[in-house]
Amino acid sequence: LYRGIIAPIMAEAPKRAWKFSANEKFKQLFRLRNNGELTIATGAAAGSLAGLTETIVNCPFETVKVRMQSKEFLSKFKGTAECLAYLVKNEGISSVYKGFEAQAWRNCFWNGAYFGIIGYINLENAARADERENMTKGEKLFEKFYVGAFASSVGTLLNTPFDVAKSRMQLQSNEAGQLPKYRYAFQSIGLIAKEEGFSAIYKGLGPRLVRLGPGGGIMIVAFEFISGLLQNF
């Protein structure tokens, strides 16, 4: 049930740190180009670019996790380190970045939706500042949670086909002289839908929504809380 959990646990801190710091940096760059203002579109674009660069950090962990959890490799690896060593030794160092392009699309869609929706709500709240004066701190935190959960769920609906394509690409072994079946994100999505039906590109959507919906809410609340603490130092 928990096979392959070490890789995502190890990835969690660096990928979240990269996601939020990159998002803030890209927002600063967009503000510099737009007289200090950040629109809904540029906020979403900053999120998408943050997601794109996050792939550099997260892709190796995802590749190891997918290999560990797949039924084809259940008896092959006893642990995360063994799986990583096998990939590097038998398929080359570049194998840990299999599915990079599909994961980049996945992250772009999720982060764009997530930060775009949160940015839109923040702008709406700023316009209604007088009406929100009587809200307690707890009410504001709960609002951030459900906005984050909703934004995360929308992002998950948009990016699941790319996650499916990514996993298929990461499960492929390198065969000398042969083109892989799944080569690029959109080619893979089209092929999966053609061979297995449209619903196949949304395999795993339910569990992903259960995990990422509340997770997106917790993530933005934690970010705001920690940012507030750091600003007080």
PDB file of C-alpha atoms in Angstrom:
ATOM      1  CA  LEU A   1       0.000   0.000   0.000  1.00  0.00           C
ATOM      2  CA  TYR A   2       2.866   2.371   0.810  1.00  0.00           C
ATOM      3  CA  ARG A   3       5.355   1.043  -1.713  1.00  0.00           C
ATOM      4  CA  GLY A   4       7.375   3.831  -3.337  1.00  0.00           C
ATOM      5  CA  ILE A   5       6.417   6.428  -0.720  1.00  0.00           C
ATOM      6  CA  ILE A   6      10.023   7.384   0.107  1.00  0.00           C
ATOM      7  CA  ALA A   7      10.620   9.165  -3.217  1.00  0.00           C
ATOM      8  CA  PRO A   8       7.612  11.547  -2.976  1.00  0.00           C
ATOM      9  CA  ILE A   9       8.376  12.237   0.699  1.00  0.00           C
ATOM     10  CA  MET A  10      11.943  13.205  -0.215  1.00  0.00           C
ATOM     11  CA  ALA A  11      10.664  15.393  -3.055  1.00  0.00           C
ATOM     12  CA  GLU A  12       8.007  17.208  -1.033  1.00  0.00           C
ATOM     13  CA  ALA A  13      10.096  19.904   0.671  1.00  0.00           C
ATOM     14  CA  PRO A  14      12.316  20.890  -2.302  1.00  0.00           C
ATOM     15  CA  LYS A  15       9.492  20.886  -4.852  1.00  0.00           C
ATOM     16  CA  ARG A  16       7.149  22.974  -2.660  1.00  0.00           C
ATOM     17  CA  ALA A  17       9.946  25.417  -1.837  1.00  0.00           C
ATOM     18  CA  TRP A  18      10.773  25.732  -5.533  1.00  0.00           C
ATOM     19  CA  LYS A  19       7.094  26.063  -6.521  1.00  0.00           C
ATOM     20  CA  PHE A  20       6.316  28.979  -4.224  1.00  0.00           C
ATOM     21  CA  SER A  21       9.644  30.795  -4.492  1.00  0.00           C
ATOM     22  CA  ALA A  22       9.588  30.534  -8.299  1.00  0.00           C
ATOM     23  CA  ASN A  23       5.977  31.697  -8.395  1.00  0.00           C
ATOM     24  CA  GLU A  24       6.846  34.781  -6.311  1.00  0.00           C
ATOM     25  CA  LYS A  25       9.855  35.512  -8.524  1.00  0.00           C
ATOM     26  CA  PHE A  26       7.859  35.253 -11.751  1.00  0.00           C
ATOM     27  CA  LYS A  27       5.148  37.475 -10.249  1.00  0.00           C
ATOM     28  CA  GLN A  28       7.810  40.089  -9.490  1.00  0.00           C
ATOM     29  CA  LEU A  29       9.048  39.931 -13.084  1.00  0.00           C
ATOM     30  CA  PHE A  30       5.517  40.371 -14.470  1.00  0.00           C
ATOM     31  CA  ARG A  31       4.907  43.315 -12.116  1.00  0.00           C
ATOM     32  CA  LEU A  32       8.096  44.999 -13.350  1.00  0.00           C
ATOM     33  CA  ARG A  33       6.798  44.756 -16.905  1.00  0.00           C
ATOM     34  CA  ASN A  34       3.310  46.006 -16.012  1.00  0.00           C
ATOM     35  CA  ASN A  35       3.862  49.095 -13.827  1.00  0.00           C
ATOM     36  CA  GLY A  36       3.738  47.125 -10.605  1.00  0.00           C
ATOM     37  CA  GLU A  37       0.386  45.464 -11.324  1.00  0.00           C
ATOM     38  CA  LEU A  38      -0.395  41.764 -11.536  1.00  0.00           C
ATOM     39  CA  THR A  39      -3.422  40.727 -13.568  1.00  0.00           C
ATOM     40  CA  ILE A  40      -5.279  37.430 -13.358  1.00  0.00           C
ATOM     41  CA  ALA A  41      -3.643  36.333 -16.626  1.00  0.00           C
ATOM     42  CA  THR A  42      -0.093  37.197 -15.540  1.00  0.00           C
ATOM     43  CA  GLY A  43      -0.709  35.589 -12.144  1.00  0.00           C
ATOM     44  CA  ALA A  44      -1.723  32.367 -13.890  1.00  0.00           C
ATOM     45  CA  ALA A  45       1.267  32.666 -16.234  1.00  0.00           C
ATOM     46  CA  ALA A  46       3.623  33.063 -13.262  1.00  0.00           C
ATOM     47  CA  GLY A  47       2.158  29.895 -11.762  1.00  0.00           C
ATOM     48  CA  SER A  48       2.541  27.990 -15.018  1.00  0.00           C
ATOM     49  CA  LEU A  49       6.179  29.031 -15.374  1.00  0.00           C
ATOM     50  CA  ALA A  50       6.846  28.056 -11.761  1.00  0.00           C
ATOM     51  CA  GLY A  51       5.343  24.640 -12.478  1.00  0.00           C
ATOM     52  CA  LEU A  52       7.445  24.259 -15.602  1.00  0.00           C
ATOM     53  CA  THR A  53      10.699  24.907 -13.733  1.00  0.00           C
ATOM     54  CA  GLU A  54       9.576  22.726 -10.791  1.00  0.00           C
ATOM     55  CA  THR A  55       9.789  19.744 -13.152  1.00  0.00           C
ATOM     56  CA  ILE A  56      13.588  19.975 -13.037  1.00  0.00           C
ATOM     57  CA  VAL A  57      13.475  19.221  -9.311  1.00  0.00           C
ATOM     58  CA  ASN A  58      10.644  16.704  -9.217  1.00  0.00           C
ATOM     59  CA  CYS A  59      10.962  14.522 -12.323  1.00  0.00           C
ATOM     60  CA  PRO A  60      13.630  12.086 -10.985  1.00  0.00           C
ATOM     61  CA  PHE A  61      11.566  11.437  -7.840  1.00  0.00           C
ATOM     62  CA  GLU A  62       8.460  10.812  -9.953  1.00  0.00           C
ATOM     63  CA  THR A  63      10.287   8.358 -12.211  1.00  0.00           C
ATOM     64  CA  VAL A  64      11.503   6.325  -9.239  1.00  0.00           C
ATOM     65  CA  LYS A  65       8.066   6.390  -7.597  1.00  0.00           C
ATOM     66  CA  VAL A  66       6.315   5.186 -10.764  1.00  0.00           C
ATOM     67  CA  ARG A  67       8.792   2.340 -11.241  1.00  0.00           C
ATOM     68  CA  MET A  68       8.484   1.284  -7.599  1.00  0.00           C
ATOM     69  CA  GLN A  69       4.681   1.227  -7.667  1.00  0.00           C
ATOM     70  CA  SER A  70       4.151  -0.421 -11.017  1.00  0.00           C
ATOM     71  CA  LYS A  71       3.132  -4.090 -11.061  1.00  0.00           C
ATOM     72  CA  GLU A  72       5.736  -4.811 -13.741  1.00  0.00           C
ATOM     73  CA  PHE A  73       8.531  -4.026 -11.275  1.00  0.00           C
ATOM     74  CA  LEU A  74       7.047  -5.259  -7.987  1.00  0.00           C
ATOM     75  CA  SER A  75       9.583  -8.064  -7.550  1.00  0.00           C
ATOM     76  CA  LYS A  76      12.537  -6.191  -9.032  1.00  0.00           C
ATOM     77  CA  PHE A  77      13.303  -3.529  -6.431  1.00  0.00           C
ATOM     78  CA  LYS A  78      13.470  -3.825  -2.658  1.00  0.00           C
ATOM     79  CA  GLY A  79      13.892  -0.114  -2.065  1.00  0.00           C
ATOM     80  CA  THR A  80      14.123   3.373  -3.538  1.00  0.00           C
ATOM     81  CA  ALA A  81      17.933   3.445  -3.673  1.00  0.00           C
ATOM     82  CA  GLU A  82      18.019   0.118  -5.533  1.00  0.00           C
ATOM     83  CA  CYS A  83      15.500   1.374  -8.068  1.00  0.00           C
ATOM     84  CA  LEU A  84      17.485   4.561  -8.686  1.00  0.00           C
ATOM     85  CA  ALA A  85      20.740   2.618  -9.042  1.00  0.00           C
ATOM     86  CA  TYR A  86      19.120   0.224 -11.535  1.00  0.00           C
ATOM     87  CA  LEU A  87      17.825   3.093 -13.676  1.00  0.00           C
ATOM     88  CA  VAL A  88      21.158   4.869 -13.810  1.00  0.00           C
ATOM     89  CA  LYS A  89      23.181   1.689 -14.415  1.00  0.00           C
ATOM     90  CA  ASN A  90      20.937  -0.008 -16.983  1.00  0.00           C
ATOM     91  CA  GLU A  91      19.159   2.857 -18.736  1.00  0.00           C
ATOM     92  CA  GLY A  92      21.542   5.767 -18.255  1.00  0.00           C
ATOM     93  CA  ILE A  93      21.441   8.876 -16.089  1.00  0.00           C
ATOM     94  CA  SER A  94      18.973  10.519 -18.485  1.00  0.00           C
ATOM     95  CA  SER A  95      16.406   7.805 -17.659  1.00  0.00           C
ATOM     96  CA  VAL A  96      15.517   9.560 -14.387  1.00  0.00           C
ATOM     97  CA  TYR A  97      14.137  12.386 -16.531  1.00  0.00           C
ATOM     98  CA  LYS A  98      11.831  10.174 -18.570  1.00  0.00           C
ATOM     99  CA  GLY A  99       8.487  11.832 -19.154  1.00  0.00           C
ATOM    100  CA  PHE A 100       9.967  15.272 -18.475  1.00  0.00           C
ATOM    101  CA  GLU A 101       7.975  17.012 -21.211  1.00  0.00           C
ATOM    102  CA  ALA A 102       4.678  15.419 -20.130  1.00  0.00           C
ATOM    103  CA  GLN A 103       5.367  16.298 -16.506  1.00  0.00           C
ATOM    104  CA  ALA A 104       6.208  19.878 -17.514  1.00  0.00           C
ATOM    105  CA  TRP A 105       2.785  20.172 -19.201  1.00  0.00           C
ATOM    106  CA  ARG A 106       1.162  18.566 -16.156  1.00  0.00           C
ATOM    107  CA  ASN A 107       2.785  21.048 -13.805  1.00  0.00           C
ATOM    108  CA  CYS A 108       2.036  24.011 -16.078  1.00  0.00           C
ATOM    109  CA  PHE A 109      -1.682  23.250 -16.172  1.00  0.00           C
ATOM    110  CA  TRP A 110      -1.967  22.532 -12.455  1.00  0.00           C
ATOM    111  CA  ASN A 111       0.059  25.500 -11.237  1.00  0.00           C
ATOM    112  CA  GLY A 112      -1.514  27.871 -13.751  1.00  0.00           C
ATOM    113  CA  ALA A 113      -5.017  26.939 -12.601  1.00  0.00           C
ATOM    114  CA  TYR A 114      -4.057  26.863  -8.914  1.00  0.00           C
ATOM    115  CA  PHE A 115      -2.296  30.212  -8.705  1.00  0.00           C
ATOM    116  CA  GLY A 116      -4.591  31.810 -11.288  1.00  0.00           C
ATOM    117  CA  ILE A 117      -7.753  31.003  -9.312  1.00  0.00           C
ATOM    118  CA  ILE A 118      -6.167  31.992  -5.988  1.00  0.00           C
ATOM    119  CA  GLY A 119      -4.952  35.249  -7.554  1.00  0.00           C
ATOM    120  CA  TYR A 120      -8.435  35.992  -8.891  1.00  0.00           C
ATOM    121  CA  ILE A 121      -9.999  35.425  -5.463  1.00  0.00           C
ATOM    122  CA  ASN A 122      -7.345  37.613  -3.835  1.00  0.00           C
ATOM    123  CA  LEU A 123      -8.162  40.453  -6.241  1.00  0.00           C
ATOM    124  CA  GLU A 124     -11.880  40.051  -5.542  1.00  0.00           C
ATOM    125  CA  ASN A 125     -11.241  40.080  -1.796  1.00  0.00           C
ATOM    126  CA  ALA A 126      -9.103  43.212  -2.068  1.00  0.00           C
ATOM    127  CA  ALA A 127     -11.975  44.956  -3.864  1.00  0.00           C
ATOM    128  CA  ARG A 128     -14.302  43.984  -0.987  1.00  0.00           C
ATOM    129  CA  ALA A 129     -11.902  44.880   1.825  1.00  0.00           C
ATOM    130  CA  ASP A 130     -14.511  46.940   3.709  1.00  0.00           C
ATOM    131  CA  GLU A 131     -17.002  44.056   3.715  1.00  0.00           C
ATOM    132  CA  ARG A 132     -14.349  41.673   5.057  1.00  0.00           C
ATOM    133  CA  GLU A 133     -13.235  43.773   8.030  1.00  0.00           C
ATOM    134  CA  ASN A 134     -15.360  41.803  10.486  1.00  0.00           C
ATOM    135  CA  MET A 135     -14.068  38.396   9.383  1.00  0.00           C
ATOM    136  CA  THR A 136     -12.048  36.601  12.046  1.00  0.00           C
ATOM    137  CA  LYS A 137      -8.570  35.223  11.402  1.00  0.00           C
ATOM    138  CA  GLY A 138      -9.998  31.705  11.552  1.00  0.00           C
ATOM    139  CA  GLU A 139     -12.653  32.534   8.958  1.00  0.00           C
ATOM    140  CA  LYS A 140     -10.023  33.956   6.628  1.00  0.00           C
ATOM    141  CA  LEU A 141      -7.831  30.882   7.023  1.00  0.00           C
ATOM    142  CA  PHE A 142     -10.778  28.582   6.310  1.00  0.00           C
ATOM    143  CA  GLU A 143     -11.616  30.663   3.236  1.00  0.00           C
ATOM    144  CA  LYS A 144      -8.041  30.239   2.014  1.00  0.00           C
ATOM    145  CA  PHE A 145      -8.335  26.491   2.588  1.00  0.00           C
ATOM    146  CA  TYR A 146     -11.467  25.961   0.515  1.00  0.00           C
ATOM    147  CA  VAL A 147     -10.285  28.313  -2.233  1.00  0.00           C
ATOM    148  CA  GLY A 148      -6.999  26.362  -2.369  1.00  0.00           C
ATOM    149  CA  ALA A 149      -8.860  23.047  -2.394  1.00  0.00           C
ATOM    150  CA  PHE A 150     -11.125  24.203  -5.228  1.00  0.00           C
ATOM    151  CA  ALA A 151      -8.213  25.609  -7.257  1.00  0.00           C
ATOM    152  CA  SER A 152      -6.255  22.385  -6.760  1.00  0.00           C
ATOM    153  CA  SER A 153      -9.230  20.276  -7.881  1.00  0.00           C
ATOM    154  CA  VAL A 154      -9.637  22.335 -11.072  1.00  0.00           C
ATOM    155  CA  GLY A 155      -5.917  21.966 -11.786  1.00  0.00           C
ATOM    156  CA  THR A 156      -6.158  18.208 -11.249  1.00  0.00           C
ATOM    157  CA  LEU A 157      -9.050  17.917 -13.707  1.00  0.00           C
ATOM    158  CA  LEU A 158      -6.976  19.767 -16.297  1.00  0.00           C
ATOM    159  CA  ASN A 159      -3.688  17.957 -15.818  1.00  0.00           C
ATOM    160  CA  THR A 160      -4.626  14.300 -15.243  1.00  0.00           C
ATOM    161  CA  PRO A 161      -4.230  13.282 -18.933  1.00  0.00           C
ATOM    162  CA  PHE A 162      -0.653  14.574 -18.812  1.00  0.00           C
ATOM    163  CA  ASP A 163      -0.029  12.665 -15.580  1.00  0.00           C
ATOM    164  CA  VAL A 164      -1.237   9.452 -17.250  1.00  0.00           C
ATOM    165  CA  ALA A 165       1.015  10.117 -20.253  1.00  0.00           C
ATOM    166  CA  LYS A 166       3.963  10.864 -17.955  1.00  0.00           C
ATOM    167  CA  SER A 167       3.558   7.586 -16.089  1.00  0.00           C
ATOM    168  CA  ARG A 168       3.359   5.570 -19.322  1.00  0.00           C
ATOM    169  CA  MET A 169       6.542   7.227 -20.557  1.00  0.00           C
ATOM    170  CA  GLN A 170       8.370   6.608 -17.278  1.00  0.00           C
ATOM    171  CA  LEU A 171       7.470   2.921 -17.281  1.00  0.00           C
ATOM    172  CA  GLN A 172       9.103   2.319 -20.649  1.00  0.00           C
ATOM    173  CA  SER A 173      12.520   0.681 -20.738  1.00  0.00           C
ATOM    174  CA  ASN A 174      15.041   1.941 -23.263  1.00  0.00           C
ATOM    175  CA  GLU A 175      15.324  -0.517 -26.159  1.00  0.00           C
ATOM    176  CA  ALA A 176      18.325   0.000 -28.433  1.00  0.00           C
ATOM    177  CA  GLY A 177      17.320   0.823 -32.003  1.00  0.00           C
ATOM    178  CA  GLN A 178      13.606   1.059 -31.190  1.00  0.00           C
ATOM    179  CA  LEU A 179      11.415   4.116 -30.892  1.00  0.00           C
ATOM    180  CA  PRO A 180       9.441   4.105 -27.633  1.00  0.00           C
ATOM    181  CA  LYS A 181       5.690   3.682 -27.916  1.00  0.00           C
ATOM    182  CA  TYR A 182       5.010   6.791 -25.875  1.00  0.00           C
ATOM    183  CA  ARG A 183       7.272   9.628 -27.049  1.00  0.00           C
ATOM    184  CA  TYR A 184       5.598  12.961 -26.319  1.00  0.00           C
ATOM    185  CA  ALA A 185       2.749  14.167 -24.142  1.00  0.00           C
ATOM    186  CA  PHE A 186       0.098  14.898 -26.763  1.00  0.00           C
ATOM    187  CA  GLN A 187       1.097  11.914 -28.916  1.00  0.00           C
ATOM    188  CA  SER A 188       0.792   9.663 -25.850  1.00  0.00           C
ATOM    189  CA  ILE A 189      -2.570  11.088 -24.794  1.00  0.00           C
ATOM    190  CA  GLY A 190      -3.948  10.626 -28.306  1.00  0.00           C
ATOM    191  CA  LEU A 191      -2.626   7.072 -28.535  1.00  0.00           C
ATOM    192  CA  ILE A 192      -4.031   6.071 -25.125  1.00  0.00           C
ATOM    193  CA  ALA A 193      -7.450   7.523 -25.978  1.00  0.00           C
ATOM    194  CA  LYS A 194      -7.428   5.773 -29.360  1.00  0.00           C
ATOM    195  CA  GLU A 195      -6.403   2.341 -28.043  1.00  0.00           C
ATOM    196  CA  GLU A 196      -8.161   2.311 -24.664  1.00  0.00           C
ATOM    197  CA  GLY A 197     -10.963   4.860 -24.932  1.00  0.00           C
ATOM    198  CA  PHE A 198     -11.272   8.464 -23.772  1.00  0.00           C
ATOM    199  CA  SER A 199     -11.796   7.522 -20.126  1.00  0.00           C
ATOM    200  CA  ALA A 200      -8.315   5.943 -20.043  1.00  0.00           C
ATOM    201  CA  ILE A 201      -6.642   9.351 -20.075  1.00  0.00           C
ATOM    202  CA  TYR A 202      -8.402  10.087 -16.780  1.00  0.00           C
ATOM    203  CA  LYS A 203      -7.348   6.905 -14.992  1.00  0.00           C
ATOM    204  CA  GLY A 204      -6.633   7.607 -11.349  1.00  0.00           C
ATOM    205  CA  LEU A 205      -8.601  10.866 -11.319  1.00  0.00           C
ATOM    206  CA  GLY A 206     -10.614   9.937  -8.211  1.00  0.00           C
ATOM    207  CA  PRO A 207      -7.655   9.195  -5.920  1.00  0.00           C
ATOM    208  CA  ARG A 208      -5.803  12.229  -7.267  1.00  0.00           C
ATOM    209  CA  LEU A 209      -8.743  14.509  -6.413  1.00  0.00           C
ATOM    210  CA  VAL A 210      -8.980  13.019  -2.920  1.00  0.00           C
ATOM    211  CA  ARG A 211      -5.275  13.671  -2.364  1.00  0.00           C
ATOM    212  CA  LEU A 212      -4.689  16.932  -4.224  1.00  0.00           C
ATOM    213  CA  GLY A 213      -7.964  18.717  -3.435  1.00  0.00           C
ATOM    214  CA  PRO A 214      -7.514  19.018   0.344  1.00  0.00           C
ATOM    215  CA  GLY A 215      -3.731  19.073  -0.157  1.00  0.00           C
ATOM    216  CA  GLY A 216      -4.011  22.258  -2.205  1.00  0.00           C
ATOM    217  CA  GLY A 217      -6.026  23.868   0.570  1.00  0.00           C
ATOM    218  CA  ILE A 218      -3.551  22.864   3.270  1.00  0.00           C
ATOM    219  CA  MET A 219      -0.632  23.991   1.112  1.00  0.00           C
ATOM    220  CA  ILE A 220      -1.813  27.584   0.641  1.00  0.00           C
ATOM    221  CA  VAL A 221      -2.793  27.923   4.322  1.00  0.00           C
ATOM    222  CA  ALA A 222       0.635  26.640   5.392  1.00  0.00           C
ATOM    223  CA  PHE A 223       2.379  28.978   2.943  1.00  0.00           C
ATOM    224  CA  GLU A 224       0.458  32.031   4.171  1.00  0.00           C
ATOM    225  CA  PHE A 225       1.012  31.077   7.813  1.00  0.00           C
ATOM    226  CA  ILE A 226       4.777  30.518   7.431  1.00  0.00           C
ATOM    227  CA  SER A 227       5.146  33.669   5.285  1.00  0.00           C
ATOM    228  CA  GLY A 228       3.433  35.651   8.043  1.00  0.00           C
ATOM    229  CA  LEU A 229       5.793  34.233  10.666  1.00  0.00           C
ATOM    230  CA  LEU A 230       8.871  35.043   8.584  1.00  0.00           C
ATOM    231  CA  GLN A 231       7.699  38.608   7.974  1.00  0.00           C
ATOM    232  CA  ASN A 232       7.559  39.183  11.739  1.00  0.00           C
ATOM    233  CA  PHE A 233      11.260  38.397  12.202  1.00  0.00           C
TER     234      PHE A 233
END
